Tab-separated table of C-alpha atoms in Angstrom:
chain	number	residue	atom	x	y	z
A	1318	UNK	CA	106.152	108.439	125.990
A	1319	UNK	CA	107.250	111.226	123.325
A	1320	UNK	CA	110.691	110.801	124.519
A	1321	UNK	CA	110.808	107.365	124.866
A	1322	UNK	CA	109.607	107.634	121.512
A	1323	UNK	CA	112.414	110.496	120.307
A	1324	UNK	CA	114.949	108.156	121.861
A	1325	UNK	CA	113.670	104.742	120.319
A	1326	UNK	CA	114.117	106.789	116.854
A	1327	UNK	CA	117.271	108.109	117.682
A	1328	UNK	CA	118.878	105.344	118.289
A	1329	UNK	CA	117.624	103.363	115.307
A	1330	UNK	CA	118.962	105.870	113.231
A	1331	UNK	CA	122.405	105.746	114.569
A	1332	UNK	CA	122.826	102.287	114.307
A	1333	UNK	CA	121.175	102.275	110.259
A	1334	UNK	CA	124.212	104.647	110.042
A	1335	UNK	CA	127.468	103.351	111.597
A	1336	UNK	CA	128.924	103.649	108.081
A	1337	UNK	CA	129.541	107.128	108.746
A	1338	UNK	CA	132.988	107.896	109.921
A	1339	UNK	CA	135.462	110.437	109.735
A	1340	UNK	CA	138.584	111.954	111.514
A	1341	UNK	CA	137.411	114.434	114.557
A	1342	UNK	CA	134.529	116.390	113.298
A	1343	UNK	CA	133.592	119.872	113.823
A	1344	UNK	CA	130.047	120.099	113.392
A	1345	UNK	CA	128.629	121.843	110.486
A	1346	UNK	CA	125.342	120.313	109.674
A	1347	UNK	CA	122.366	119.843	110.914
A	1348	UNK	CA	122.190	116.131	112.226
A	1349	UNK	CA	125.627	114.520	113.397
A	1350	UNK	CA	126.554	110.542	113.683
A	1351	UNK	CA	129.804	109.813	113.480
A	1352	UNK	CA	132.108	107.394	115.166
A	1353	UNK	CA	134.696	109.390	115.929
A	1354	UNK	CA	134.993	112.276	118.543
A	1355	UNK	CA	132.547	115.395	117.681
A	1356	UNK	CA	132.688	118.860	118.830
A	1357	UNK	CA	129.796	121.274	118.548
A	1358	UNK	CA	132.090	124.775	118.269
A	1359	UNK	CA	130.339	127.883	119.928
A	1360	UNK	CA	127.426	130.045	118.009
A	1361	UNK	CA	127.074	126.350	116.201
A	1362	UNK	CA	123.935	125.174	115.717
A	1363	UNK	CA	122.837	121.335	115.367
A	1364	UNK	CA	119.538	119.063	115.762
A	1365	UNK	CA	121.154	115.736	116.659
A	1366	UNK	CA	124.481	114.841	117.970
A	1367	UNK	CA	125.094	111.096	118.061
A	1368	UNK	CA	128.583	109.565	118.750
A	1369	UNK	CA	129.555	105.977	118.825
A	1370	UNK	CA	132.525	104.698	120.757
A	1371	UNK	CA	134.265	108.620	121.209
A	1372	UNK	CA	133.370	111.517	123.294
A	1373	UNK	CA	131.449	114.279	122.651
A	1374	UNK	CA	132.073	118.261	123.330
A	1375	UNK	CA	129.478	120.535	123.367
A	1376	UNK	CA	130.123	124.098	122.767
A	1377	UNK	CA	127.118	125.661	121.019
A	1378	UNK	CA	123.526	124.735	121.101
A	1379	UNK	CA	121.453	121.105	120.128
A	1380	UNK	CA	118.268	121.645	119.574
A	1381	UNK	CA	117.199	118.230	120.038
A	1382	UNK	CA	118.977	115.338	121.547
A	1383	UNK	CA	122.893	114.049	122.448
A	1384	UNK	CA	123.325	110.655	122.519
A	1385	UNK	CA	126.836	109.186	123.260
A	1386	UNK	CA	127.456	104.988	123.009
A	1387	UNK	CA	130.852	104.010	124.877
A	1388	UNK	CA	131.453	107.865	125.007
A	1389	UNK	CA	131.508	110.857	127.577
A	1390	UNK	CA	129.796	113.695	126.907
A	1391	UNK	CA	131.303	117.374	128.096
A	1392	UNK	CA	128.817	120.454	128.043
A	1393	UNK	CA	131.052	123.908	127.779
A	1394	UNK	CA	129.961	126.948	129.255
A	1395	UNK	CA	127.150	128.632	127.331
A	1396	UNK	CA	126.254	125.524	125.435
A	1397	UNK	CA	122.761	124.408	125.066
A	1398	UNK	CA	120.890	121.898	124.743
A	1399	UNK	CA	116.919	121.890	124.262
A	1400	UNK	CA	116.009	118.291	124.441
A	1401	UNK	CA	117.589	115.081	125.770
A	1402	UNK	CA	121.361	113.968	126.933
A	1403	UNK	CA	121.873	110.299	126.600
A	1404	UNK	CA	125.030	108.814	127.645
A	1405	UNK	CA	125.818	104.801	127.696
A	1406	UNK	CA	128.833	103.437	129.127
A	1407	UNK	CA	129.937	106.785	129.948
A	1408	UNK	CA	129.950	110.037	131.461
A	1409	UNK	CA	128.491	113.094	131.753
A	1410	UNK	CA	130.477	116.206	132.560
A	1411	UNK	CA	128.257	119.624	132.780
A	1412	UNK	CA	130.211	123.070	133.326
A	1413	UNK	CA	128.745	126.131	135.204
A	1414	UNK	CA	126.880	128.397	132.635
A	1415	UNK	CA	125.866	125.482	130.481
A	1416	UNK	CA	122.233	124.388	129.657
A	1417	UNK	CA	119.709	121.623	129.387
A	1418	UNK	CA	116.498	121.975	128.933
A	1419	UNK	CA	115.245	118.266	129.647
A	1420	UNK	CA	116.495	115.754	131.585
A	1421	UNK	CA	120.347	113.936	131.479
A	1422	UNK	CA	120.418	109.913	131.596
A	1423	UNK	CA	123.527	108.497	132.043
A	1424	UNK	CA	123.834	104.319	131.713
A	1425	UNK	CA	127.437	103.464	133.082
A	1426	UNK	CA	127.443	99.530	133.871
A	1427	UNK	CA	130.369	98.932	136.120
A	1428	UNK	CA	132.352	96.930	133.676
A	1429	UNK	CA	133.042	96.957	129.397
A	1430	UNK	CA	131.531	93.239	129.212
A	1431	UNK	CA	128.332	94.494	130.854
A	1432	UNK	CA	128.462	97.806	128.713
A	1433	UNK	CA	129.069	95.687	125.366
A	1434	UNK	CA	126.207	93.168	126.275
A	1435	UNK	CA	123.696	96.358	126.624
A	1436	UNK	CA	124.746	97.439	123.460
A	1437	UNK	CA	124.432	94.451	121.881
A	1438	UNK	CA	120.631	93.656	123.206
A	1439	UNK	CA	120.342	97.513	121.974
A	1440	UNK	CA	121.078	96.203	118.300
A	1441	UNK	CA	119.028	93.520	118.549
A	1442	UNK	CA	116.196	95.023	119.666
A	1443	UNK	CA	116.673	97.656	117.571
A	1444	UNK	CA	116.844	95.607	114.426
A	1445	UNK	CA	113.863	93.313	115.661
A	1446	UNK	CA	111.830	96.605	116.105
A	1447	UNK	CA	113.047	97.682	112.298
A	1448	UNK	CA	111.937	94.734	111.081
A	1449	UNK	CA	108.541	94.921	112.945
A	1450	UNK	CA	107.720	98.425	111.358
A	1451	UNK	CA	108.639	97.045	108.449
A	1452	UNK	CA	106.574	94.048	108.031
A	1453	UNK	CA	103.227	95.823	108.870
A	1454	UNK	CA	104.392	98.572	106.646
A	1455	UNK	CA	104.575	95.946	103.884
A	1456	UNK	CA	101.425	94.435	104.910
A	1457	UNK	CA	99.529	97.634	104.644
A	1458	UNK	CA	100.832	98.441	101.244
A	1459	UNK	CA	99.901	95.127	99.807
A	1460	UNK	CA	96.514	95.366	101.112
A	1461	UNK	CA	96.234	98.789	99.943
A	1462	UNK	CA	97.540	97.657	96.375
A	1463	UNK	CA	95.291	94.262	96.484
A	1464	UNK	CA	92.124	96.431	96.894
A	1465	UNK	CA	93.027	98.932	93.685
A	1466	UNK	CA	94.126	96.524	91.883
A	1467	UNK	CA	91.122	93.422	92.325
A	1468	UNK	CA	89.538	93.965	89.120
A	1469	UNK	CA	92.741	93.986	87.145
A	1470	UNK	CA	93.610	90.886	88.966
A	1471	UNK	CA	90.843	88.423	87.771
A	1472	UNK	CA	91.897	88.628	83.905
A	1473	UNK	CA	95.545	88.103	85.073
A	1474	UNK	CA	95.437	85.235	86.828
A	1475	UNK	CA	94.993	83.345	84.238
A	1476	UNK	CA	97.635	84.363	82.363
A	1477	UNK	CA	100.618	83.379	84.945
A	1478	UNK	CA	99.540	80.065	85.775
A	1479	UNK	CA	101.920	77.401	84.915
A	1480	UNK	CA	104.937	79.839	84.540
A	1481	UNK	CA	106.193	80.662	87.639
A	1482	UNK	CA	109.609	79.704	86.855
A	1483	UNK	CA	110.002	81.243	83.778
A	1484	UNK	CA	108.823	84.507	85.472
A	1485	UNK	CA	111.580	83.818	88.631
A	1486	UNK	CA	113.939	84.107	86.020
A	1487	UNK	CA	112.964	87.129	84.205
A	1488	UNK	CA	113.058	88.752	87.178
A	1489	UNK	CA	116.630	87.969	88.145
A	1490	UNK	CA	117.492	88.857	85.086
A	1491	UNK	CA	115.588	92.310	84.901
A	1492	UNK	CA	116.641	93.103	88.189
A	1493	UNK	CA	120.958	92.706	87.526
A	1494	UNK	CA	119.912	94.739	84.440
A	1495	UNK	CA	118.262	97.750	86.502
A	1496	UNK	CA	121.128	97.619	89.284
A	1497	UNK	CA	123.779	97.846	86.629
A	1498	UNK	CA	122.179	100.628	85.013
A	1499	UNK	CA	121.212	102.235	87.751
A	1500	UNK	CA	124.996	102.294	88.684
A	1501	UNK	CA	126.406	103.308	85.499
A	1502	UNK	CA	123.880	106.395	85.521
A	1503	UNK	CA	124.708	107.035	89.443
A	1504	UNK	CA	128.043	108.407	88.149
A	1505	UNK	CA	126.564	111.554	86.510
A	1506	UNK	CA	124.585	114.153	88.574
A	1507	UNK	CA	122.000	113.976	85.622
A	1508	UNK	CA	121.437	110.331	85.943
A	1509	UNK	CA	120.722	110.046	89.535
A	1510	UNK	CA	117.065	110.953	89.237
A	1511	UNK	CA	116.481	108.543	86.401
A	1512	UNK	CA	118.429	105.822	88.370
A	1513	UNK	CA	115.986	106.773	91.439
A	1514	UNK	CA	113.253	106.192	89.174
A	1515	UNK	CA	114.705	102.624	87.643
A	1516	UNK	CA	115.185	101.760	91.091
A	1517	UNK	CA	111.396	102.291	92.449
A	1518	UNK	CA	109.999	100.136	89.068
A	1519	UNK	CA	110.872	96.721	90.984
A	1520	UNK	CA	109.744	97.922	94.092
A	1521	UNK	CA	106.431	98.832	92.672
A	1522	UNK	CA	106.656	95.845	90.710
A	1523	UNK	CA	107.023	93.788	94.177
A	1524	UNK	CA	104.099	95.342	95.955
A	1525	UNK	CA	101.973	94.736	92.949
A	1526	UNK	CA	103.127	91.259	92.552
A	1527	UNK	CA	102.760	90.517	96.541
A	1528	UNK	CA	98.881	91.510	96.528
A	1529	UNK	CA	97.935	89.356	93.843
A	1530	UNK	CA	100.290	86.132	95.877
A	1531	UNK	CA	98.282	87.422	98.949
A	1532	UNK	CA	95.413	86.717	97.132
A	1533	UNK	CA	95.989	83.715	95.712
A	1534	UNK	CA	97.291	82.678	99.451
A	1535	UNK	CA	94.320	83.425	101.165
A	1536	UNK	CA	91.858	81.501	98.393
A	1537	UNK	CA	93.516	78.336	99.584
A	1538	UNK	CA	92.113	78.816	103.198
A	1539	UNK	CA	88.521	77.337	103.938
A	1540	UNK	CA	86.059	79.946	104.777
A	1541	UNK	CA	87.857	83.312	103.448
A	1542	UNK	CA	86.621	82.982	99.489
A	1543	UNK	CA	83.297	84.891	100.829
A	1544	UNK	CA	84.771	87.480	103.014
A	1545	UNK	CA	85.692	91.257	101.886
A	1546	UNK	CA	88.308	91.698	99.898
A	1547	UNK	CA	90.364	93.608	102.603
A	1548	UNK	CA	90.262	90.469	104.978
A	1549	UNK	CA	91.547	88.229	102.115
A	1550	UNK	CA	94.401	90.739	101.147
A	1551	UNK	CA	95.199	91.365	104.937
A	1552	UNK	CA	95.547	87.693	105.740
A	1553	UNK	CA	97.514	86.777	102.607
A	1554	UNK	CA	100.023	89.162	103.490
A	1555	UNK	CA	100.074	88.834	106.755
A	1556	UNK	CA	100.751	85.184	106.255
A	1557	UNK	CA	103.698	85.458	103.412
A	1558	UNK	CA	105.190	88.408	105.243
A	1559	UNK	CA	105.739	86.370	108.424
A	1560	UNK	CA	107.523	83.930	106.425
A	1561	UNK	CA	109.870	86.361	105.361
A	1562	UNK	CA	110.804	86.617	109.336
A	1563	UNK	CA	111.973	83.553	109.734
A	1564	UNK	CA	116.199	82.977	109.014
A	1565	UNK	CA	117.457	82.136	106.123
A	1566	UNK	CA	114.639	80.993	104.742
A	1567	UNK	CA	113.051	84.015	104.885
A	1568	UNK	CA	115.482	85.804	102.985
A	1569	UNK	CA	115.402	83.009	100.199
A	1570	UNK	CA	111.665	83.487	100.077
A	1571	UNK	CA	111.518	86.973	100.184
A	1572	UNK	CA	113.814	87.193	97.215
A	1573	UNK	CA	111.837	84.483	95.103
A	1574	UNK	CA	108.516	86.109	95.348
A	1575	UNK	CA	110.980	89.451	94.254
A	1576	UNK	CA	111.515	87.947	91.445
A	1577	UNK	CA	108.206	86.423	90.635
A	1578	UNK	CA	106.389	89.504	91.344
A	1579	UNK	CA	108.639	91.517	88.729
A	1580	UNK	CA	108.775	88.530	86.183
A	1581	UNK	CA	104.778	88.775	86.040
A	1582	UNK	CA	105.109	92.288	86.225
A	1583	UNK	CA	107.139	92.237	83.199
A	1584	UNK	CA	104.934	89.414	81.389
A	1585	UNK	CA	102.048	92.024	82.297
A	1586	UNK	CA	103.695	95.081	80.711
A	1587	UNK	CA	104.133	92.904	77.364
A	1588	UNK	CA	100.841	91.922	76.676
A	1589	UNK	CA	99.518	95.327	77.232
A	1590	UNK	CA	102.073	96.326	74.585
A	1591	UNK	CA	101.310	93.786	71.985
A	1592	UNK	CA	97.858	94.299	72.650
A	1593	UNK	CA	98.248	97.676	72.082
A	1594	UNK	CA	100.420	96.925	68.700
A	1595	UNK	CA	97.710	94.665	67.512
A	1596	UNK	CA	94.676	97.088	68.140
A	1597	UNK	CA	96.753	99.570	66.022
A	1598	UNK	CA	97.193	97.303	63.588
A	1599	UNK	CA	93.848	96.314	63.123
């Protein structure tokens, strides 16, 4: 199971980073993916090693895991490896005086159609099982955000009925702002950390805004207005988050209630402020 689950991870990870490509590398860091042929030189030291569509040559040691797609894999004299070899559509060529600690899997269907159709049901599984984590990662938080935020919730309410547009809007708006100056300050080293920072106010925003919808979602059902507060958060996101599977529509959803969620957030942020203003006032 661990390295089922080492592989799974892996392989995720490679395929979130197929952008990264470059002539033949020598490697020099500590985790390699590249799509282009990769050599691990002798006394080098690496934790990953995966290759898409080249070959890869071992010289030195991996302390973790190779993984080649549509690639052979060749392991030098004194190279080691502590952990896994994984090789799809390819092979797997091991000189004397070379080690591995764990075992070596090698998937070579007979022909490229076959190899191409197991990659491809890799990606999609892979991106169904990215999606999966992430949905129950987003339910969690907007439970978790539902139940510190309930008493803050009842007062507000009121306030956003009747203005859901208007707050769709605003948060289009607010949200070209933020990526535009999030850009401009991306250019200097001393603006990334306040871009980082721009950048996690509409996520926070989102969350925020998605426990009070889950809310107001699960109200509507007959029989949850007297359960805990955990069950009605739970099964409001639970219910708008599966939306946001579905194509197309899901997307278009998902980027409404974006928008909403940092439109009220924005509406909230204002009142406090004028409230504020006008207690100081009088």
């Amino acid at each position: 199971m661990k390295k089922l689950a080492l592989v799974l991870s892996l392989i995720i990870l490679f395929f979130t980073s197929l952008s990264l490509a470059s002539p033949t590398v020598f490697a020099a860091q500590r985790n390699i993916m590249k799509s282009r042929e990769v050599v691990v030189p002798v006394k080098q030291s690496v934790e990953n090693v995966i290759v898409f569509g080249h070959d890869a040559i071992i010289k030195g040691k991996v302390k973790t895991a190779v993984i080649v797609i549509n690639g052979d894999v060749e392991i030098k004299p004194n190279a080691n490896i502590r952990e896994l070899v994984l090789v799809v559509g390819g092979r797997v060529k091991q000189e004397p005086g070379s080690s591995v600690t764990q075992n070596i899997l090698s998937i070579n269907l007979n022909s490229p159609s076959q190899n191409s159709l197991f990659l491809g049901g890799m990606v999609i599984i892979s991106g169904w099982l990215l999606r999966f984590l992430g949905s129950i990662v987003l339910v969690l938080l907007t439970t978790f955000a539902g139940l510190a935020l309930n008493k803050r919730f009842k007062n507000y309410e009121e306030m956003t009925k009747g203005k859901a547009a208007r707050f769709v809007l605003s948060g289009a708006i607010t949200t070209l702002a933020i990526l535009i100056l999030s850009l401009l300050l991306g250019i200097t080293v001393v603006g990334i950390p306040i871009s980082i920072i721009l950048l996690l106010v509409p996520l926070i925003s989102f969350i925020a805004g998605m426990a009070l919808l889950s809310k107001e979602t699960a109200s509507s059902i007959a029989g949850l207005n007297h359960k805990p507060s955990w069950i009605v958060y739970l099964t409001g996101a639970f219910l708008i988050v599966s939306v946001f599977n579905f194509p197309v529509i899901g997307g278009l959803v998902f980027f409404i209630l974006y928008c909403l969620s940092l439109g009220m957030s924005i509406q909230w942020l204002f009142s406090r402020l004028r409230r504020k203003k006008y207690n100081g006032r009088f």
